[in-house]
Each structure stands twice: as structure tokens, then as C-alpha cells.
Short mmCIF file of C-alpha atoms and ligand atoms in Angstrom, two decimals:
data_model
loop_
_atom_site.label_atom_id
_atom_site.label_comp_id
_atom_site.label_asym_id
_atom_site.label_seq_id
_atom_site.Cartn_x
_atom_site.Cartn_y
_atom_site.Cartn_z
CA ILE A 445 26.67 -6.73 33.45
CA GLU A 446 29.33 -9.02 32.16
CA LEU A 447 27.62 -12.10 30.86
CA GLN A 448 29.41 -15.40 31.24
CA ARG A 449 29.64 -17.17 27.94
CA PRO A 450 30.07 -20.93 27.63
CA VAL A 451 32.12 -20.83 24.40
CA GLY A 452 34.74 -18.46 23.06
CA ASP A 453 35.60 -14.85 23.72
CA ARG A 454 33.11 -12.17 24.44
CA ILE A 455 32.55 -9.83 21.51
CA VAL A 456 29.28 -8.11 22.38
CA PHE A 457 29.30 -6.04 25.57
CA ASP A 458 25.71 -5.38 26.53
CA ASP A 459 25.74 -3.32 29.72
CA LEU A 460 22.19 -2.55 30.74
CA GLU A 461 23.24 -0.72 33.92
CA ARG A 462 25.57 1.72 32.22
CA LEU A 463 23.36 1.86 29.12
CA SER A 464 26.27 0.96 26.98
CA PHE A 465 26.37 -1.44 24.05
CA ARG A 466 29.69 -2.14 22.41
CA VAL A 467 30.84 -4.56 19.77
CA ASP A 468 34.43 -5.70 19.50
CA ARG A 469 35.54 -4.87 15.96
CA ARG A 470 37.06 -8.32 15.56
CA ALA A 471 33.47 -9.34 14.81
CA TYR A 472 33.89 -7.56 11.46
CA THR A 473 37.48 -8.46 10.67
CA ASP A 474 38.42 -11.80 12.19
CA ASP A 475 38.60 -14.80 9.83
CA ASP A 476 37.80 -17.24 12.66
CA VAL A 477 34.65 -15.29 13.51
CA ALA A 478 33.62 -15.38 9.83
CA THR A 479 34.18 -19.16 9.70
CA GLN A 480 32.17 -19.71 12.89
CA GLU A 481 29.33 -17.56 11.55
CA MET A 482 28.89 -20.00 8.68
CA THR A 483 28.41 -23.00 10.99
CA ARG A 484 26.61 -21.31 13.88
CA ILE A 485 24.38 -18.88 12.01
CA PHE A 486 24.09 -19.61 8.29
CA ASP A 487 23.97 -23.40 8.70
CA LYS A 488 21.27 -23.09 11.38
CA CYS A 489 18.83 -20.23 10.79
CA TRP A 490 16.01 -19.87 8.31
CA LEU A 491 17.53 -17.86 5.43
CA TYR A 492 15.78 -15.77 2.83
CA VAL A 493 15.99 -17.31 -0.65
CA GLY A 494 13.63 -15.27 -2.81
CA HIS A 495 10.06 -14.26 -3.53
CA GLU A 496 7.57 -16.76 -4.94
CA SER A 497 6.84 -14.39 -7.85
CA GLU A 498 10.39 -15.06 -9.08
CA VAL A 499 9.22 -18.59 -9.92
CA PRO A 500 5.76 -17.71 -11.23
CA GLY A 501 4.79 -20.86 -13.13
CA PRO A 502 5.57 -24.59 -13.31
CA GLY A 503 9.16 -25.09 -14.45
CA SER A 504 10.45 -21.61 -13.55
CA TYR A 505 13.57 -21.40 -11.43
CA VAL A 506 16.22 -19.08 -10.04
CA ALA A 507 19.74 -20.14 -9.07
CA ARG A 508 21.59 -18.09 -6.48
CA ASP A 509 23.85 -18.35 -3.48
CA VAL A 510 22.25 -18.32 -0.06
CA GLY A 511 24.41 -18.22 3.03
CA GLY A 512 27.44 -19.06 0.92
CA ARG A 513 25.86 -22.11 -0.74
CA PRO A 514 24.64 -22.40 -4.33
CA VAL A 515 20.95 -23.34 -4.42
CA VAL A 516 18.16 -23.57 -6.96
CA MET A 517 14.66 -22.42 -6.09
CA ALA A 518 12.39 -24.16 -8.59
CA ARG A 519 8.67 -24.51 -9.07
CA GLY A 520 8.14 -28.08 -10.19
CA SER A 521 5.76 -29.16 -12.93
CA ASP A 522 3.45 -30.00 -9.98
CA GLY A 523 3.41 -26.30 -8.99
CA VAL A 524 5.32 -26.83 -5.71
CA ILE A 525 8.24 -24.52 -4.85
CA ARG A 526 11.32 -26.44 -3.69
CA VAL A 527 14.84 -25.39 -2.78
CA PHE A 528 17.62 -27.74 -3.89
CA ALA A 529 21.38 -27.83 -3.46
CA ASN A 530 22.80 -26.70 -6.80
CA SER A 531 25.35 -29.50 -6.82
CA CYS A 532 25.23 -32.70 -8.81
CA PRO A 533 24.99 -35.83 -6.64
CA HIS A 534 27.46 -37.47 -9.05
CA ARG A 535 30.63 -35.41 -8.74
CA GLY A 536 29.43 -32.01 -7.66
CA ALA A 537 29.11 -29.68 -10.66
CA LEU A 538 26.43 -26.98 -10.61
CA VAL A 539 23.42 -28.57 -12.29
CA CYS A 540 21.98 -25.14 -13.05
CA SER A 541 24.33 -22.52 -14.42
CA GLN A 542 21.78 -19.88 -15.49
CA PRO A 543 20.61 -17.32 -12.90
CA ALA A 544 16.96 -17.74 -13.86
CA GLY A 545 14.83 -19.44 -16.47
CA GLN A 546 12.30 -22.07 -17.35
CA ALA A 547 13.09 -25.79 -17.44
CA ARG A 548 11.33 -29.15 -17.34
CA SER A 549 14.63 -30.65 -16.25
CA PHE A 550 18.17 -29.73 -15.24
CA ARG A 551 20.99 -31.47 -17.06
CA CYS A 552 24.37 -31.52 -15.37
CA PRO A 553 26.91 -30.43 -17.98
CA TYR A 554 29.68 -32.72 -16.69
CA HIS A 555 28.30 -36.20 -17.55
CA ASP A 556 24.72 -35.35 -18.54
CA TRP A 557 22.86 -36.74 -15.54
CA THR A 558 19.37 -35.26 -15.83
CA PHE A 559 17.07 -34.23 -13.01
CA SER A 560 13.39 -33.35 -13.20
CA ASN A 561 12.33 -29.93 -11.95
CA GLN A 562 11.07 -31.82 -8.88
CA GLY A 563 14.59 -32.99 -8.14
CA GLU A 564 14.47 -36.68 -9.17
CA LEU A 565 17.30 -38.19 -11.18
CA VAL A 566 15.51 -39.18 -14.39
CA GLY A 567 18.32 -39.98 -16.80
CA VAL A 568 21.91 -41.29 -16.71
CA PRO A 569 23.88 -41.77 -19.96
CA ILE A 570 25.25 -45.28 -20.56
CA PRO A 571 23.29 -46.69 -17.62
CA ASP A 572 24.68 -50.22 -17.97
CA GLY A 573 27.99 -49.04 -16.50
CA TYR A 574 26.58 -49.25 -12.98
CA GLY A 575 26.10 -52.30 -10.79
CA PRO A 576 22.77 -53.65 -9.59
CA GLY A 577 23.03 -51.60 -6.35
CA PHE A 578 22.82 -48.31 -8.26
CA ARG A 579 19.33 -46.92 -7.86
CA LYS A 580 18.36 -43.61 -9.43
CA ALA A 581 16.07 -42.91 -6.49
CA ASP A 582 19.19 -42.53 -4.29
CA PHE A 583 20.65 -39.78 -6.45
CA GLY A 584 18.06 -37.01 -6.57
CA LEU A 585 19.10 -33.40 -5.95
CA ALA A 586 19.53 -32.76 -2.22
CA ARG A 587 16.48 -30.86 -1.05
CA HIS A 588 16.54 -28.21 1.66
CA ARG A 589 13.68 -27.65 4.02
CA SER A 590 11.84 -24.58 2.78
CA ASP A 591 8.67 -22.68 3.52
CA THR A 592 6.90 -19.53 2.45
CA TYR A 593 5.40 -16.68 4.46
CA ARG A 594 3.19 -14.31 2.44
CA GLY A 595 5.20 -14.91 -0.69
CA PHE A 596 8.66 -14.73 0.91
CA VAL A 597 10.52 -18.03 0.52
CA PHE A 598 13.01 -19.14 3.15
CA ALA A 599 15.09 -22.28 3.54
CA THR A 600 17.15 -23.77 6.33
CA PHE A 601 20.18 -26.02 6.02
CA ASP A 602 19.51 -27.44 9.49
CA PRO A 603 17.14 -30.42 9.34
CA ALA A 604 16.88 -30.16 13.12
CA GLN A 605 15.77 -26.50 13.10
CA ARG A 606 13.02 -26.75 15.69
CA ARG A 607 11.11 -23.62 14.74
CA THR A 608 8.61 -23.44 11.95
CA LEU A 609 9.21 -20.50 9.64
CA THR A 610 6.36 -18.54 11.23
CA GLU A 611 7.76 -19.14 14.72
CA TYR A 612 11.21 -18.13 13.52
CA LEU A 613 9.94 -14.88 11.99
CA ALA A 614 8.47 -13.90 15.39
CA GLY A 615 7.32 -10.26 15.40
CA ALA A 616 8.58 -9.71 11.84
CA THR A 617 5.38 -11.29 10.48
CA GLU A 618 3.52 -8.08 11.36
CA TYR A 619 5.77 -6.16 8.97
CA LEU A 620 5.69 -8.75 6.19
CA ASP A 621 1.89 -8.51 6.44
CA LEU A 622 2.07 -4.72 6.02
CA ILE A 623 4.10 -5.26 2.87
CA ASP A 624 2.07 -8.08 1.35
CA ASP A 625 -1.22 -6.29 2.13
CA GLN A 626 -0.21 -3.63 -0.41
CA SER A 627 -2.01 -5.59 -3.12
CA GLU A 628 -5.20 -7.63 -3.11
CA VAL A 629 -3.83 -9.88 -5.86
CA GLY A 630 -0.32 -10.25 -4.47
CA MET A 631 3.05 -8.61 -4.76
CA GLU A 632 5.69 -9.38 -7.37
CA VAL A 633 9.38 -8.84 -7.84
CA ILE A 634 10.00 -6.53 -10.79
CA GLN A 635 12.00 -8.60 -13.23
CA GLY A 636 15.76 -8.32 -12.97
CA ALA A 637 17.96 -8.46 -9.89
CA GLN A 638 20.89 -6.15 -9.28
CA LEU A 639 23.90 -8.07 -8.02
CA HIS A 640 26.60 -6.08 -6.33
CA GLY A 641 28.80 -6.18 -3.30
CA ALA A 642 31.05 -4.33 -0.92
CA ARG A 643 34.53 -4.77 0.45
CA ALA A 644 33.16 -4.84 3.96
CA ASN A 645 31.76 -7.29 6.46
CA TRP A 646 28.15 -8.35 5.77
CA LYS A 647 26.95 -7.20 9.19
CA LEU A 648 27.85 -3.60 8.38
CA MET A 649 25.22 -3.58 5.64
CA MET A 650 22.60 -5.23 7.84
CA GLU A 651 23.20 -2.47 10.43
CA ASN A 652 23.25 0.23 7.78
CA SER A 653 19.91 -0.81 6.33
CA VAL A 654 18.07 -0.12 9.62
CA ASP A 655 20.22 2.89 10.51
CA ILE A 656 18.11 6.00 10.07
CA TYR A 657 20.55 8.09 12.15
CA HIS A 658 22.86 8.44 9.14
CA PHE A 659 20.23 9.54 6.63
CA ARG A 660 20.60 13.31 6.70
CA ALA A 661 24.33 13.21 7.32
CA LEU A 662 25.51 10.65 4.80
CA HIS A 663 22.89 11.30 2.11
CA LYS A 664 23.12 15.12 2.14
CA ARG A 665 23.25 15.25 -1.61
CA TYR A 666 20.00 13.33 -1.97
CA VAL A 667 18.28 15.25 0.83
CA GLY A 668 19.29 18.50 -0.89
CA TYR A 669 17.88 17.27 -4.17
CA MET A 670 14.60 16.18 -2.56
CA GLU A 671 14.34 19.53 -0.77
CA SER A 672 14.80 21.29 -4.08
CA LEU A 673 11.73 19.38 -5.32
CA GLY A 674 9.77 20.33 -2.20
CA SER A 675 9.48 16.67 -1.27
CA VAL A 676 11.20 16.39 2.11
CA PRO A 677 9.32 17.82 5.08
CA PRO A 678 11.34 19.92 7.51
CA ARG A 679 13.43 17.89 9.92
CA ARG A 680 11.11 16.40 12.48
CA ARG A 681 11.08 13.61 14.93
CA GLY A 682 8.65 10.79 15.04
CA GLY A 683 8.38 7.16 14.29
CA PHE A 684 9.88 4.46 16.43
CA GLY A 685 12.25 1.54 16.39
CA ARG A 686 11.29 -1.96 17.48
CA ALA A 687 12.97 -5.19 18.44
CA LEU A 688 10.85 -7.97 16.97
CA GLY A 689 12.50 -10.94 18.68
CA LEU A 690 15.06 -13.56 17.54
CA GLY A 691 17.31 -10.88 16.03
CA HIS A 692 14.70 -9.18 13.86
CA GLY A 693 14.01 -5.45 14.08
CA ALA A 694 12.27 -2.59 12.35
CA ASN A 695 12.01 1.14 12.13
CA GLU A 696 8.78 2.90 11.27
CA LEU A 697 8.89 6.47 10.05
CA PRO A 698 6.28 9.06 9.25
CA PRO A 699 6.03 9.55 5.51
CA ALA A 700 9.06 11.55 4.41
CA ALA A 701 8.65 11.42 0.68
CA ALA A 702 6.06 10.45 -1.86
CA ARG A 703 5.24 6.76 -2.15
CA PRO A 704 4.07 5.36 -5.44
CA LEU A 705 1.55 3.19 -3.64
CA ALA A 706 -1.23 5.42 -2.43
CA TYR A 707 0.35 8.61 -1.15
CA TRP A 708 0.46 11.52 -3.48
CA THR A 709 2.79 14.51 -3.07
CA PRO A 710 3.59 17.25 -5.57
CA MET A 711 6.76 15.41 -6.51
CA PHE A 712 4.64 13.09 -8.68
CA GLY A 713 2.93 15.80 -10.70
CA GLU A 714 -0.78 16.63 -10.80
CA GLU A 715 -1.60 14.09 -13.49
CA TYR A 716 -1.09 11.17 -11.11
CA ARG A 717 -3.10 12.63 -8.27
CA PRO A 718 -6.58 11.21 -9.10
CA ARG A 719 -5.28 7.67 -9.60
CA ILE A 720 -3.18 7.65 -6.44
CA GLU A 721 -5.97 9.13 -4.36
CA ALA A 722 -8.45 6.57 -5.71
CA THR A 723 -6.04 3.80 -4.68
CA ALA A 724 -5.72 5.37 -1.24
CA ALA A 725 -9.52 5.34 -0.85
CA ARG A 726 -9.63 1.62 -1.70
CA PHE A 727 -7.14 0.89 1.09
CA VAL A 728 -9.33 2.76 3.57
CA ASP A 729 -12.31 0.63 2.46
CA ARG A 730 -10.36 -2.59 2.88
CA PHE A 731 -8.49 -1.95 6.10
CA GLY A 732 -10.02 1.06 7.86
CA ALA A 733 -8.32 4.44 8.11
CA GLU A 734 -5.68 3.57 10.69
CA ARG A 735 -4.27 0.42 9.12
CA ALA A 736 -4.59 1.91 5.64
CA GLU A 737 -2.42 4.82 6.80
CA ARG A 738 0.16 2.42 8.19
CA ILE A 739 0.24 0.31 5.05
CA THR A 740 0.26 3.08 2.48
CA ARG A 741 2.00 6.06 4.07
CA THR A 742 4.30 4.91 6.84
CA ASN A 743 7.85 4.14 5.75
CA ARG A 744 9.61 1.15 7.27
CA ALA A 745 12.90 -0.65 7.28
CA LEU A 746 12.70 -4.30 8.29
CA LEU A 747 15.63 -6.48 9.23
CA ILE A 748 15.08 -10.25 9.31
CA PHE A 749 17.99 -12.08 10.89
CA PRO A 750 20.41 -12.93 9.43
CA ASN A 751 20.29 -12.09 5.70
CA LEU A 752 17.18 -10.13 4.66
CA MET A 753 16.49 -6.41 4.59
CA ILE A 754 13.31 -4.87 3.24
CA ILE A 755 13.24 -1.12 2.87
CA ASP A 756 9.67 -0.05 2.23
CA ALA A 757 9.97 3.68 1.68
CA ILE A 758 9.85 5.43 -1.67
CA ALA A 759 9.88 1.99 -3.34
CA ILE A 760 10.13 -1.48 -1.82
CA THR A 761 13.69 -2.76 -1.94
CA ILE A 762 14.56 -6.32 -0.96
CA ARG A 763 18.21 -6.90 -0.16
CA LYS A 764 19.61 -10.34 0.40
CA ILE A 765 23.02 -10.06 1.96
CA ASP A 766 25.57 -12.87 1.96
CA PRO A 767 28.99 -13.05 3.55
CA VAL A 768 31.81 -13.94 1.17
CA SER A 769 34.64 -13.54 3.66
CA ALA A 770 35.24 -11.41 6.76
CA GLY A 771 35.88 -8.35 4.60
CA GLN A 772 33.61 -8.99 1.62
CA MET A 773 29.87 -9.33 1.08
CA ALA A 774 27.56 -10.04 -1.86
CA ILE A 775 24.25 -8.17 -2.20
CA THR A 776 21.24 -9.15 -4.31
CA SER A 777 18.82 -6.26 -4.70
CA VAL A 778 15.34 -6.37 -6.23
CA ALA A 779 12.25 -4.18 -6.18
CA LEU A 780 8.85 -5.46 -5.08
CA ALA A 781 5.57 -4.02 -6.33
CA PRO A 782 1.83 -4.68 -6.37
CA ARG A 783 1.06 -7.11 -9.18
CA ASP A 784 -1.94 -5.03 -10.31
CA GLU A 785 -0.10 -1.70 -10.38
CA ASP A 786 -1.06 0.97 -12.91
CA PRO A 787 1.67 0.91 -15.61
CA ASP A 788 2.48 4.62 -15.24
CA ILE A 789 2.80 4.28 -11.48
CA ARG A 790 5.00 1.24 -12.03
CA GLU A 791 7.35 3.42 -14.08
CA LEU A 792 7.50 5.94 -11.23
CA ARG A 793 8.27 3.15 -8.79
CA LYS A 794 11.04 1.76 -10.98
CA SER A 795 12.55 5.19 -11.26
CA HIS A 796 12.41 5.64 -7.46
CA TYR A 797 14.02 2.26 -6.92
CA LEU A 798 16.76 2.84 -9.46
CA THR A 799 17.51 6.42 -8.54
CA PHE A 800 17.55 5.91 -4.78
CA MET A 801 17.99 2.34 -3.52
CA GLY A 802 19.61 0.66 -6.48
CA PRO A 803 23.38 0.19 -6.46
CA ALA A 804 23.81 3.16 -8.80
CA GLY A 805 21.13 5.32 -7.15
CA PHE A 806 21.44 8.45 -5.09
CA ALA A 807 21.80 6.66 -1.76
CA THR A 808 23.29 3.19 -2.03
CA PRO A 809 26.72 4.25 -3.35
CA ASP A 810 27.03 6.46 -0.25
CA ASP A 811 26.19 3.46 1.92
CA ILE A 812 28.61 1.13 0.13
CA GLU A 813 31.38 3.71 0.37
CA ILE A 814 30.80 4.27 4.08
CA VAL A 815 30.68 0.60 5.09
CA GLU A 816 33.92 0.09 3.16
CA SER A 817 35.29 3.10 5.02
CA CYS A 818 34.34 1.49 8.37
CA GLN A 819 36.06 -1.73 7.33
CA ARG A 820 39.22 0.22 6.52
CA GLY A 821 38.95 2.11 9.79
CA TYR A 822 39.00 -1.20 11.68
CA LEU A 823 42.53 -1.78 10.40
CA ASN A 824 43.64 0.54 13.14
CA ARG A 825 43.17 -1.79 16.07
CA ALA A 826 43.94 0.93 18.63
CA VAL A 827 40.20 1.54 18.62
CA ARG A 828 38.79 -1.76 19.78
CA TYR A 829 35.02 -1.24 20.02
CA SER A 830 32.13 0.19 18.04
CA ASP A 831 29.34 1.84 20.02
CA LEU A 832 25.69 0.98 19.39
CA SER A 833 24.13 2.39 22.55
CA ARG A 834 22.04 5.16 21.06
CA GLY A 835 18.51 5.11 22.52
CA MET A 836 19.24 2.68 25.38
CA ASN A 837 18.06 5.38 27.78
CA LYS A 838 14.56 5.49 26.26
CA GLU A 839 11.40 3.48 26.86
CA VAL A 840 10.44 3.79 23.20
CA PRO A 841 13.49 4.27 21.02
CA GLU A 842 13.07 6.53 18.03
CA THR A 843 13.99 5.71 14.48
CA THR A 844 17.37 7.44 14.84
CA ASP A 845 18.27 5.06 17.68
CA GLU A 846 20.14 1.80 17.36
CA LEU A 847 17.62 -0.61 18.89
CA PRO A 848 17.11 -2.82 15.81
CA ALA A 849 20.88 -3.20 15.40
CA ARG A 850 21.19 -4.20 19.08
CA GLU A 851 18.47 -6.82 18.60
CA PHE A 852 20.48 -8.18 15.66
CA TRP A 853 23.68 -8.32 17.70
CA ARG A 854 22.05 -9.93 20.73
CA GLN A 855 20.82 -12.81 18.60
CA TRP A 856 24.17 -12.99 16.82
CA ASP A 857 25.87 -13.26 20.20
CA ARG A 858 23.53 -15.97 21.48
CA LEU A 859 23.99 -18.09 18.35
CA MET A 860 27.75 -17.61 18.21
CA HIS A 861 27.98 -18.87 21.78
CA GLY A 862 25.83 -21.89 21.04
CA GLU A 863 23.08 -20.75 23.39
CA GLN A 864 19.55 -21.87 22.85
CA PRO A 865 18.05 -18.71 21.41
CA ARG A 866 15.12 -17.26 23.29
FE1 FES B 2127 27.11 -34.15 -12.73
FE2 FES B 2127 28.81 -36.01 -13.36
S1 FES B 2127 29.11 -34.29 -12.05
S2 FES B 2127 26.84 -35.72 -14.12
FE1 FE B 2128 21.80 4.96 3.67
#
């Protein structure tokens, strides 16, 4: 079916009769498309900012770019998490130049205007230079609407966004629950973010992060290494992909490798077995056998439209992905862990995160290299479309199918054409 679009050219060709799904490669390369994405997607959606554990106590803050805009996520002295524009209301300088820290106030380095960690302008040097109409209350830091779901903090730049965060997350809440349920006392980001990037369009990395089809092909080296440790079961099918609504999607896989949470395999060594099995038993007590299995053993990749990926496999990796230009993206990568984790198990987790999902791990450099390779391949415009139709012929797509990526693209297409999203 050829859908009639009210605005602009068609880029996504979603043909349910011929079971074909194609994306015009201009979506990855065109500067006009990249500009429109900023106003139609990143200025409108709820965007992932960070995890509440990154601002653990009153006065703690992180400063980062979200959807191309510098923001500060700060926990005020009153304990409330707020998201502010990191731009001085005076003339625009960044009021916070450190990536993270602890502050009762933020002082803009340009003329020393000072803001409390709750965003109010509290001090102006040489205040008698202003007329009687100048009121400090009019010059607080601009605050963005923000909200938290199970520790994950999101903000939207659209004051008219009609969905609450929970409504916006749609079916993805089920997966955030499976992640946050991994600790009774809460999850925390392990200190230190890895900031990296790729010379490729941001959407390539969003697709890649839910693409299980490539695993054994692209990551041969890693698979070979895991096999040499006896940690990868023989190739088998199983698991399923899901569209979670409003552009979100997930893949669930049977356990493929050890998980530092509550799933022991010989890869860990005998000495860890009693502790990991005791943790596993506690999950069964709390949640029953079936949900405990899903929380502790099942691997999952979760895509939350437009900028968040959580890969909950051999460690939990959170990737925030931001477009820089049509051919360039920025990636912020952190690891999430149960707050009450055994210190030895925490070391195993850190090693899994760093050696697999981190930017210098076994897998991510392969992924960066291949998305950059796709971007280069698009330079030859003789090949106009990419194909994402795998699994369209199935009632229940498997993990190696491209259903979550299609869900992403369908929402992308609706927003880019100004349609009221479903
Ligand atoms: Fe910030 Fe002047 S720009 S105080
Ligand atoms: Fe990969």
C-alpha cells in the first residue's frame, strides 16, 4: 500500500501486501531530513536524560547534551530532580561546564550571575546597574518538563506534549520493570560514563542495538572466544521480537551467556556459584519461578524511541544516542547494576560491560565500524533503499527479525509527516 502523506516526500515504504519494508537511504544522509528530525522528533518527544542514581543526593548534578541541546539534570537542595537548559538567561553561556558534580549553586562564568540548584537566580554582581523593572524572579534557568519512570529520567522540550511519560512509554514500561526489578533496593549507574561517537547517522545505531540478526556474523571473533570458554550454547532459535507501541520495541532472547545477576555458568568459576544461586533463589521467592526466570535469565534489548537503548544481556548497558548531523552521532554509554550487588560480582559485571559492550570492548567496535561502513555505502546512490522486511511473514517474529526496527521507523515516519501519532 502506498500511503498518502500530507507533508513532504515519502521515505518509508511499508507494503503490508507484499511484505516489504524499505527505507529510502536519504533518511540517513540528507541534511534537510536531519534538520526536520530536530524539530519534529527531538523537540517533541520525551527524551532520555539519565538515571536518578546519577544525581544521588541534594546538590548533585550531571550536565550533558540531550537531543542536541545542553541541559543540566540537578537534584536541588529540596531533593527534587529537575532538568534545566544549560544556558544563562543573561547572554547564553553554559552555566555548568563540568560533566558531573556537587553544587549548591551554579555560577555563570561570563558575568557571575548565580543560580541556586533549584534554578532561581540568586545573585547578580553590581545589581544597581539595572532599572526598577529588572526582577530576579524573571531570570531563573529555563526548566524543562521532566518525569521519572522507575529511576529513568526523561524530559520533553514540548510544553504541549499531551502524553504523560508513562503514556508515552507505552509497552516499554513492562521492560523497564524487568530491569528495575533486578534489585529490591534499586538500581544504580556505575560511576563513569563512556562518551564516544560514530561517523554515521544516529538511526543506524538505534537499529543496530536491537538487531540480533548480525550477532553471529559481525561478532564472529567474540562468539569464537565465548565458545572457547564453553559459554555460548550451540546455535538455536528462540526468543521473540516485539513492537511496544509509539516507536518502542524489544527483543527477548533465551540466556546465551552467563549473567552476573542470578544465572551461573561455568564461565564465572566455581567460587561464585553459591552466591549466584542464592541470589537466584531470592528472586524465585519474590516473583515466582516464571517471572524470576524472565528477570534474571532472559536477555533483552530494549529500544525506547527516539534516543534510548538498554541492552540487558551479559551486563546492563544504557546507551543514549544523539544526532550531531546527518552523518555523525554522539553516544553516551553507562552500565547499570543492582545497588546492593556483592562486590566480587560487581567486578565481574564491570568486566563484562567493559569487555563486551563498552566502546573498546569485543563487540561495540565491530558495531561502530559497520554503521560507519553503511554510511559510506550510502554514498553510492545507485542503491536507493535499505530493506527491513525480515520477519514480516510471521505472526510472532523471532529475535533475528527486524520487527523492532520497523516499529521505530513507523513512528519516525508518522512524526516526520506531522501526523498525530497513534
Ligand atoms: Fe551568564 Fe552573563 S552570560 S552572566
Ligand atoms: Fe552488535
